[in-house]
Short mmCIF file of C-alpha atoms in Angstrom, two decimals:
data_model
loop_
_atom_site.label_atom_id
_atom_site.label_comp_id
_atom_site.label_asym_id
_atom_site.label_seq_id
_atom_site.Cartn_x
_atom_site.Cartn_y
_atom_site.Cartn_z
CA MET A 145 157.29 -144.45 82.53
CA ALA A 146 155.86 -144.85 85.51
CA GLU A 147 155.04 -149.05 87.33
CA GLY A 148 151.57 -149.29 86.03
CA ALA A 149 149.62 -146.60 83.61
CA PRO A 150 147.91 -143.40 84.02
CA LEU A 151 144.14 -143.34 84.13
CA ARG A 152 143.56 -141.11 81.01
CA GLN A 153 145.95 -144.23 79.07
CA ILE A 154 143.66 -146.54 80.12
CA LEU A 155 140.69 -146.00 79.13
CA GLY A 156 142.53 -143.52 76.35
CA LEU A 157 141.43 -147.07 74.89
CA ALA A 158 138.66 -148.63 76.89
CA VAL A 159 136.83 -146.15 76.53
CA PRO A 160 136.55 -146.00 72.13
CA ALA A 161 136.93 -150.21 73.05
CA LEU A 162 133.91 -150.41 75.51
CA GLY A 163 131.89 -148.38 71.69
CA VAL A 164 133.18 -151.20 69.65
CA LEU A 165 132.33 -153.87 72.47
CA ALA A 166 128.79 -152.64 73.62
CA ALA A 167 127.40 -152.24 69.52
CA GLU A 168 127.48 -155.59 68.98
CA PRO A 169 125.09 -156.91 71.85
CA LEU A 170 123.67 -152.96 72.50
CA TYR A 171 121.72 -154.46 68.68
CA LEU A 172 121.37 -157.15 70.00
CA LEU A 173 118.89 -155.94 72.58
CA VAL A 174 116.89 -153.79 70.37
CA ASP A 175 117.12 -157.03 67.97
CA THR A 176 116.00 -158.85 71.07
CA ALA A 177 113.00 -156.43 72.12
CA VAL A 178 111.48 -155.38 68.57
CA VAL A 179 111.35 -159.64 67.72
CA GLY A 180 109.80 -160.20 71.67
CA HIS A 181 107.09 -157.68 70.35
CA LEU A 182 105.93 -160.46 67.64
CA GLY A 183 105.25 -163.16 70.51
CA ALA A 184 106.81 -166.29 72.32
CA VAL A 185 108.20 -168.14 69.77
CA PRO A 186 109.95 -165.42 67.39
CA LEU A 187 111.71 -164.98 70.24
CA GLY A 188 112.33 -168.37 71.09
CA GLY A 189 113.79 -168.90 67.25
CA LEU A 190 116.03 -165.85 67.70
CA SER A 191 117.44 -167.40 71.26
CA VAL A 192 117.94 -170.74 69.05
CA ALA A 193 119.48 -168.73 65.81
CA ALA A 194 121.56 -166.36 67.76
CA ILE A 195 123.17 -168.58 69.86
CA VAL A 196 123.91 -171.59 66.80
CA LEU A 197 125.28 -167.83 64.68
CA ALA A 198 127.40 -166.60 67.70
CA GLN A 199 129.00 -170.04 67.55
CA VAL A 200 130.17 -169.44 64.15
CA SER A 201 131.51 -166.47 64.69
CA THR A 202 133.22 -166.42 68.18
CA GLN A 203 135.38 -169.51 67.46
CA LEU A 204 137.83 -167.95 65.38
CA THR A 205 138.12 -164.89 68.05
CA PHE A 206 141.61 -165.36 68.20
CA LEU A 207 141.40 -163.28 63.97
CA SER A 208 140.68 -160.40 67.20
CA TYR A 209 142.82 -161.58 70.40
CA GLY A 210 145.61 -163.63 68.33
CA THR A 211 146.08 -160.51 66.70
CA THR A 212 145.66 -157.96 68.93
CA ALA A 213 148.19 -159.97 71.08
CA ARG A 214 150.73 -160.35 68.73
CA ALA A 215 150.75 -157.02 67.23
CA ALA A 216 150.61 -155.48 70.24
CA ARG A 217 154.26 -156.63 71.00
CA LEU A 218 155.07 -155.81 67.35
CA HIS A 219 154.28 -152.18 68.29
CA GLY A 220 155.18 -152.11 71.13
CA ALA A 221 159.32 -153.69 69.73
CA GLY A 222 158.48 -150.16 67.46
CA ARG A 223 158.24 -152.38 64.01
CA ARG A 224 154.33 -150.25 63.33
CA ALA A 225 154.64 -152.04 59.86
CA ASP A 226 154.96 -155.56 60.49
CA ALA A 227 152.26 -155.40 63.62
CA VAL A 228 150.20 -153.76 60.18
CA ALA A 229 150.76 -157.29 58.21
CA GLU A 230 149.17 -158.85 61.13
CA GLY A 231 145.87 -157.77 60.40
CA VAL A 232 146.65 -158.37 56.78
CA GLN A 233 146.91 -161.42 56.86
CA ALA A 234 144.45 -162.41 59.93
CA THR A 235 142.16 -160.58 57.22
CA TRP A 236 143.45 -163.09 54.34
CA LEU A 237 142.15 -165.75 57.01
CA ALA A 238 139.16 -164.17 57.71
CA VAL A 239 137.89 -164.05 53.48
CA ALA A 240 138.99 -167.79 53.44
CA VAL A 241 137.23 -169.21 56.61
CA GLY A 242 133.72 -167.32 56.59
CA VAL A 243 132.90 -168.44 52.41
CA ALA A 244 133.68 -171.84 54.07
CA LEU A 245 131.43 -171.42 56.79
CA ILE A 246 128.26 -170.38 54.69
CA ILE A 247 128.40 -173.06 52.51
CA VAL A 248 128.99 -175.58 55.85
CA GLY A 249 125.96 -173.98 57.58
CA GLN A 250 123.46 -173.48 54.81
CA VAL A 251 124.01 -177.62 54.79
CA PHE A 252 123.82 -177.57 58.17
CA ALA A 253 121.21 -175.22 60.05
CA GLY A 254 118.50 -177.02 60.13
CA PRO A 255 119.25 -179.98 62.01
CA VAL A 256 122.02 -178.36 64.20
CA VAL A 257 118.66 -176.05 65.21
CA ARG A 258 116.55 -178.66 65.36
CA LEU A 259 118.85 -180.65 67.48
CA LEU A 260 118.89 -177.69 70.29
CA ALA A 261 115.78 -176.99 70.25
CA GLY A 262 113.83 -179.80 68.81
CA PRO A 263 111.18 -179.85 66.40
CA GLY A 264 108.75 -177.41 66.31
CA PRO A 265 107.40 -173.65 65.62
CA VAL A 266 110.65 -172.41 67.69
CA ALA A 267 112.97 -174.40 65.55
CA ASP A 268 111.38 -173.52 61.93
CA ALA A 269 111.88 -169.99 63.18
CA ALA A 270 115.03 -170.16 63.52
CA VAL A 271 115.67 -172.06 60.36
CA GLY A 272 114.68 -169.28 58.82
CA TRP A 273 116.65 -166.57 60.31
CA LEU A 274 119.85 -168.39 60.75
CA ARG A 275 119.84 -169.36 57.14
CA ILE A 276 119.62 -165.92 56.35
CA ALA A 277 122.49 -164.04 58.63
CA LEU A 278 124.25 -166.72 57.74
CA PHE A 279 125.71 -164.25 54.94
CA GLY A 280 126.97 -162.09 56.91
CA VAL A 281 129.51 -164.74 58.41
CA PRO A 282 132.58 -163.24 56.18
CA PHE A 283 132.12 -160.33 57.20
CA ILE A 284 132.16 -160.81 60.57
CA LEU A 285 135.26 -162.59 60.66
CA ILE A 286 136.83 -159.53 59.07
CA THR A 287 136.00 -156.77 61.97
CA LEU A 288 137.48 -159.47 63.95
CA ALA A 289 140.84 -159.24 61.81
CA GLY A 290 140.50 -155.37 61.76
CA ASN A 291 139.66 -154.97 65.62
CA GLY A 292 142.18 -156.92 66.62
CA TRP A 293 145.67 -155.35 64.50
CA MET A 294 144.02 -151.66 65.18
CA ARG A 295 143.52 -152.74 68.67
CA GLY A 296 147.24 -153.30 68.33
CA VAL A 297 148.72 -150.45 67.36
CA GLN A 298 146.32 -148.68 70.39
CA ASP A 299 143.73 -147.31 67.44
CA THR A 300 140.64 -148.00 68.80
CA ARG A 301 138.73 -145.21 67.73
CA ARG A 302 138.00 -145.90 64.38
CA PRO A 303 137.05 -149.05 65.11
CA LEU A 304 133.99 -147.40 67.04
CA LEU A 305 133.51 -145.55 64.36
CA TYR A 306 133.14 -147.55 61.92
CA VAL A 307 131.14 -149.94 64.39
CA LEU A 308 128.75 -147.30 64.47
CA ALA A 309 128.80 -146.80 61.55
CA GLY A 310 127.15 -150.60 60.34
CA ASN A 311 125.15 -150.98 63.71
CA GLY A 312 123.80 -147.47 64.17
CA ILE A 313 122.27 -147.90 60.35
CA SER A 314 120.68 -151.75 61.20
CA ALA A 315 118.88 -150.66 64.36
CA VAL A 316 117.23 -148.11 62.48
CA LEU A 317 117.04 -150.56 59.93
CA CYS A 318 115.26 -153.38 62.13
CA PRO A 319 112.22 -152.60 63.17
CA VAL A 320 111.42 -150.86 59.15
CA LEU A 321 112.13 -154.54 58.06
CA VAL A 322 110.05 -156.40 60.71
CA TYR A 323 107.33 -154.34 60.71
CA GLY A 324 107.44 -152.15 57.90
CA ALA A 325 108.11 -154.08 55.43
CA GLY A 326 106.43 -157.05 56.85
CA TRP A 327 108.97 -159.39 56.71
CA GLY A 328 108.59 -160.47 60.63
CA LEU A 329 111.44 -162.55 62.25
CA ASP A 330 113.46 -162.17 58.45
CA GLY A 331 114.12 -158.98 58.68
CA SER A 332 115.65 -158.48 61.65
CA ALA A 333 118.01 -161.23 59.88
CA VAL A 334 118.62 -158.90 56.94
CA ALA A 335 119.15 -155.96 59.21
CA ASN A 336 121.97 -158.02 60.60
CA VAL A 337 123.94 -158.64 56.93
CA CYS A 338 123.85 -155.04 56.23
CA ALA A 339 125.67 -154.07 59.94
CA GLN A 340 128.93 -156.53 59.03
CA LEU A 341 128.62 -155.48 55.05
CA ILE A 342 129.05 -152.17 55.79
CA ALA A 343 131.59 -152.02 58.92
CA ALA A 344 133.67 -154.74 56.93
CA THR A 345 134.09 -152.26 54.27
CA LEU A 346 135.34 -149.55 56.81
CA PHE A 347 137.72 -152.12 57.40
CA VAL A 348 139.04 -153.55 53.99
CA ARG A 349 139.34 -149.97 53.33
CA ALA A 350 141.55 -148.97 56.30
CA LEU A 351 144.48 -151.70 55.38
CA VAL A 352 144.40 -150.93 51.51
CA VAL A 353 145.63 -147.51 52.50
CA GLU A 354 148.54 -148.16 54.83
CA ARG A 355 151.72 -149.08 53.26
CA VAL A 356 152.60 -152.57 53.97
CA ALA A 357 152.60 -156.05 52.09
CA ARG A 358 148.28 -157.15 51.42
CA GLY A 359 149.46 -160.31 49.51
CA PRO A 360 148.43 -164.16 51.74
CA HIS A 361 152.23 -164.90 53.50
CA PRO A 362 151.10 -168.17 54.25
CA GLY A 363 153.99 -168.28 57.32
CA LYS A 364 152.46 -165.58 59.10
CA MET A 365 149.00 -166.95 58.69
CA ARG A 366 150.76 -170.35 60.24
CA ALA A 367 151.49 -168.53 63.24
CA GLN A 368 147.96 -166.69 63.60
CA LEU A 369 146.58 -170.59 63.44
CA THR A 370 148.84 -171.56 65.91
CA LEU A 371 147.80 -168.96 68.24
CA GLY A 372 144.60 -169.49 66.84
CA ARG A 373 144.26 -173.29 68.55
CA ASP A 374 144.03 -172.43 72.33
CA LEU A 375 141.35 -169.78 72.13
CA VAL A 376 139.11 -171.86 69.60
CA LEU A 377 139.26 -174.20 72.48
CA ARG A 378 139.05 -171.94 74.72
CA SER A 379 135.79 -170.38 72.88
CA LEU A 380 134.61 -173.76 72.74
CA ALA A 381 134.94 -174.23 75.86
CA PHE A 382 132.75 -171.48 76.84
CA GLN A 383 130.17 -172.44 73.44
CA ALA A 384 129.13 -175.42 75.41
CA CYS A 385 128.46 -173.27 78.01
CA PHE A 386 126.16 -171.09 76.42
CA VAL A 387 124.13 -173.51 73.75
CA SER A 388 124.02 -176.13 76.52
CA ALA A 389 121.63 -173.82 78.38
CA THR A 390 120.12 -172.79 75.66
CA ALA A 391 119.24 -176.27 74.82
CA VAL A 392 118.34 -177.08 78.37
CA ALA A 393 116.52 -173.62 78.64
CA ALA A 394 114.31 -174.43 75.62
CA HIS A 395 113.69 -178.42 76.16
CA THR A 396 111.61 -176.58 79.70
CA SER A 397 109.51 -174.09 77.96
CA THR A 398 108.97 -171.79 75.45
CA ALA A 399 108.77 -169.13 77.67
CA ALA A 400 111.32 -170.18 79.80
CA VAL A 401 113.57 -169.93 76.21
CA GLY A 402 112.39 -166.73 75.76
CA ALA A 403 113.01 -165.42 79.24
CA HIS A 404 117.06 -166.90 79.60
CA GLN A 405 117.31 -165.20 75.52
CA VAL A 406 116.02 -161.45 77.88
CA VAL A 407 118.67 -162.25 80.63
CA LEU A 408 121.84 -164.40 78.42
CA GLN A 409 121.95 -161.15 76.23
CA LEU A 410 121.93 -158.57 78.80
CA TRP A 411 124.49 -161.08 80.45
CA ILE A 412 126.71 -161.10 77.30
CA PHE A 413 126.35 -157.11 76.38
CA LEU A 414 128.27 -156.69 80.42
CA ALA A 415 131.28 -158.89 79.67
CA LEU A 416 131.68 -157.69 76.60
CA VAL A 417 131.39 -153.72 78.74
CA LEU A 418 133.53 -154.85 81.46
CA ASP A 419 135.89 -156.78 78.38
CA SER A 420 136.28 -152.81 77.43
CA LEU A 421 139.30 -152.78 80.70
CA ALA A 422 140.51 -155.46 79.37
CA ILE A 423 141.19 -154.41 75.77
CA ALA A 424 143.13 -151.41 77.17
CA ALA A 425 145.75 -154.24 79.73
CA GLN A 426 145.69 -155.98 76.20
CA SER A 427 146.84 -153.73 74.18
CA LEU A 428 149.25 -151.66 77.08
CA VAL A 429 151.17 -155.28 78.26
CA GLY A 430 151.06 -156.77 74.80
CA ALA A 431 153.37 -153.25 74.19
CA ALA A 432 154.87 -153.56 77.21
CA LEU A 433 156.60 -157.27 77.07
CA GLY A 434 157.44 -156.20 73.68
CA ALA A 435 158.89 -153.25 75.01
CA HIS A 436 160.67 -155.58 77.57
CA ASP A 437 159.07 -153.55 80.45
CA GLU A 438 157.89 -155.56 82.88
CA GLY A 439 157.52 -153.81 85.94
CA GLN A 440 154.99 -151.61 83.54
CA ALA A 441 153.02 -155.21 82.65
CA ARG A 442 152.87 -156.59 86.29
CA GLY A 443 151.73 -152.33 87.07
CA LEU A 444 149.30 -152.56 84.84
CA ALA A 445 148.23 -156.43 85.17
CA ARG A 446 148.01 -155.02 89.16
CA ARG A 447 145.88 -152.05 88.72
CA ILE A 448 143.08 -152.75 85.50
CA THR A 449 142.10 -155.59 88.28
CA GLY A 450 141.17 -153.37 90.79
CA TYR A 451 139.10 -151.41 88.09
CA GLY A 452 137.65 -154.43 86.90
CA LEU A 453 136.27 -155.29 90.50
CA ILE A 454 134.68 -151.12 90.67
CA PHE A 455 133.18 -151.20 87.14
CA GLY A 456 131.79 -155.22 87.77
CA THR A 457 129.91 -153.85 92.01
CA LEU A 458 128.88 -150.67 89.96
CA LEU A 459 127.41 -152.51 86.72
CA GLY A 460 125.63 -155.15 90.16
CA VAL A 461 123.67 -152.37 91.79
CA LEU A 462 122.77 -150.95 88.92
CA PHE A 463 120.59 -153.92 87.29
CA ALA A 464 119.68 -155.06 90.92
CA ALA A 465 118.03 -151.55 91.19
CA LEU A 466 116.74 -152.44 87.58
CA ALA A 467 115.22 -155.37 88.10
CA GLY A 468 111.20 -154.33 87.72
CA VAL A 469 111.35 -152.74 85.38
CA LEU A 470 113.96 -153.69 82.09
CA PRO A 471 112.76 -156.66 81.55
CA GLY A 472 109.18 -155.40 80.25
CA VAL A 473 111.09 -153.07 77.65
CA PHE A 474 112.37 -156.93 75.98
CA THR A 475 109.15 -158.00 76.07
CA SER A 476 105.27 -157.80 77.01
CA ASP A 477 104.85 -161.49 76.35
CA GLY A 478 103.45 -162.58 80.38
CA SER A 479 104.67 -165.57 80.94
CA VAL A 480 108.31 -164.57 79.74
CA LEU A 481 107.87 -161.98 81.77
CA ALA A 482 107.43 -164.41 84.69
CA GLU A 483 110.06 -166.42 83.83
CA ILE A 484 112.81 -163.89 83.81
CA PRO A 485 113.49 -163.39 88.56
CA HIS A 486 114.80 -167.31 87.74
CA ALA A 487 117.86 -165.66 86.22
CA TRP A 488 117.96 -162.62 86.79
CA TRP A 489 119.56 -161.82 90.55
CA PHE A 490 122.30 -164.57 89.23
CA PHE A 491 123.49 -162.65 86.33
CA VAL A 492 123.52 -159.84 89.03
CA ALA A 493 125.26 -161.47 91.66
CA MET A 494 128.05 -162.70 89.50
CA GLN A 495 129.20 -159.08 88.07
CA PRO A 496 132.24 -158.26 90.03
CA ALA A 497 133.20 -161.57 89.73
CA ALA A 498 132.85 -161.13 86.40
CA GLY A 499 134.42 -157.34 86.45
CA VAL A 500 138.21 -159.48 87.80
CA VAL A 501 137.19 -161.73 85.15
CA PHE A 502 137.90 -160.55 81.97
CA ALA A 503 140.04 -157.38 82.78
CA LEU A 504 142.88 -160.52 83.96
CA ASP A 505 141.28 -161.81 80.38
CA GLY A 506 142.38 -159.16 79.37
CA VAL A 507 146.19 -158.64 80.84
CA LEU A 508 147.16 -162.19 80.06
CA LEU A 509 145.53 -162.40 76.31
CA GLY A 510 147.68 -159.23 75.76
CA ALA A 511 150.86 -161.27 77.69
CA GLY A 512 150.04 -164.54 74.58
CA ASP A 513 149.79 -166.23 77.45
CA ALA A 514 146.09 -168.97 75.39
CA ALA A 515 147.51 -172.00 76.45
CA PHE A 516 146.90 -171.36 80.17
CA LEU A 517 143.18 -169.57 79.72
CA ARG A 518 142.63 -172.24 77.28
CA THR A 519 142.87 -175.11 80.57
CA ALA A 520 141.46 -173.04 82.64
CA THR A 521 138.18 -172.77 80.50
CA ILE A 522 137.93 -176.03 80.11
CA GLY A 523 138.42 -176.89 83.18
CA ALA A 524 135.45 -174.48 84.44
CA ALA A 525 134.11 -175.24 81.81
CA VAL A 526 133.55 -179.54 83.21
CA LEU A 527 134.63 -178.22 86.51
CA GLY A 528 131.85 -175.81 87.05
CA PHE A 529 128.52 -175.27 84.86
CA LEU A 530 128.01 -179.06 82.60
CA PRO A 531 127.43 -180.76 85.70
CA MET A 532 124.92 -178.55 87.32
CA VAL A 533 122.86 -177.67 83.94
CA TRP A 534 123.02 -181.02 83.01
CA ALA A 535 121.07 -181.47 86.38
CA SER A 536 119.14 -179.19 85.30
CA PHE A 537 118.33 -180.52 82.58
CA ALA A 538 117.70 -184.58 84.58
CA PHE A 539 115.77 -182.82 87.77
CA ASP A 540 113.98 -180.17 85.70
CA TRP A 541 115.70 -177.79 88.10
CA GLY A 542 114.81 -174.75 85.04
CA LEU A 543 116.07 -171.30 84.86
CA VAL A 544 118.22 -171.73 88.59
CA GLY A 545 119.93 -174.96 87.75
CA ILE A 546 121.19 -173.82 84.19
CA TRP A 547 121.92 -169.75 86.19
CA THR A 548 123.73 -171.44 88.78
CA GLY A 549 125.43 -173.24 86.75
CA LEU A 550 127.03 -170.24 84.89
CA CYS A 551 127.87 -168.64 88.30
CA ALA A 552 129.80 -172.17 89.50
CA PHE A 553 131.58 -171.37 85.53
CA MET A 554 132.67 -167.55 86.73
CA LEU A 555 133.67 -168.62 90.40
CA VAL A 556 136.26 -171.47 88.96
CA ARG A 557 137.24 -169.55 86.37
CA LEU A 558 137.80 -166.17 89.37
CA LEU A 559 140.10 -168.56 91.28
CA THR A 560 142.07 -169.42 87.81
CA VAL A 561 143.35 -166.08 86.77
CA LEU A 562 143.69 -165.20 90.01
CA GLY A 563 146.30 -168.06 90.78
CA ARG A 564 148.34 -167.29 87.50
CA LEU A 565 148.07 -163.45 87.96
CA HIS A 566 149.78 -163.63 91.69
CA SER A 567 152.97 -166.77 89.79
CA GLY A 568 153.88 -164.09 87.75
CA ARG A 569 154.78 -166.74 84.64
CA TRP A 570 152.76 -164.89 81.92
CA ALA A 571 154.98 -161.86 81.83
CA VAL A 572 156.38 -163.48 78.78
CA LEU A 573 159.65 -160.02 77.66
CA GLY A 574 160.24 -160.16 73.82
CA ALA A 575 158.16 -158.87 71.07
CA VAL A 576 157.28 -162.36 70.34
CA ARG A 577 156.54 -164.51 72.26
CA ALA A 578 158.57 -167.87 72.76
#
């Protein structure tokens, strides 16, 4: 095989993966637009509650990324059945952890929300939304596991269909429940649960038709949890940043937290759009290393880095051009619209660096280099973001301070992943990373 991977091969995995990655944040953007026209308080409630729900699911992204890393190596070594079996065990973990999180979440929803937003109408709105949305957590986790093993065997088309089926139906259902049925903010939470249920059902069906053992295997689950430990700690660093940012925005003003919600959801949406290249890199790098083809893995890493830079730059230019019109799609509240520019230009400026960072995240995740990513992300949070965001809280710098901290976080991550790529220590060969 020639060094690197042909563009059509990368796009053949990245384009369907883009649809999967974009579907959930795109649905949340629709949700934000629907709720935003209810007023600043429901929009602020959605902002706080959505961040809390994100912590529940994103701490367990190893069900997706960790499963892909293990399944891709096995697939590259010619062991497809073993790769699919990784998905079975990840799904068992998803069910067990999801049910436990429903119980814990119902108990602590109120205290956690009020810790972030303080007492008041925004917190009350957030608690109601969150208690309903928590019932979708097991389905979210099953979907993560399903995406993980399918990416590992280089099947990104079926996950796209499954996720679009769930989110497409719910995007139509959301305004019907919010406005037509008169359920308000609670209607958006019900629509969210429906989306997750539909997608999870389709992923379970895909596993059922595979000819592999379907029972739980404690040894394989322990191996997944070992890799998951580093990915969970990495996710905690991310979420410490995003939760802190939302908390500081919520304590600044209702308008500030509403504006932060709009720009943050756009940021998350574009992060996952850029991550489509990373998904292709993860699958292809894992397969190349599993097949003992180090040259292919290194060539792919270099090529993906260049594509990420180009893609991120184009997105930055596009959203700079949309600065005058796009915010009005999400809210008609004048106070929120006045706050949005304080975050918008930081969001735009970060896109080229983000394109490189997310692409190389995919390379290193495909190589199973989770321990390095854990340490690098925690360091970026501690050194780049958290000092700035809490200084913003202390000195009342508002969204400018919050988004300056997010830029610093991204720049520190950029330097660390470029250094790791140059070192070559990530390229460990074999069906299983030692």
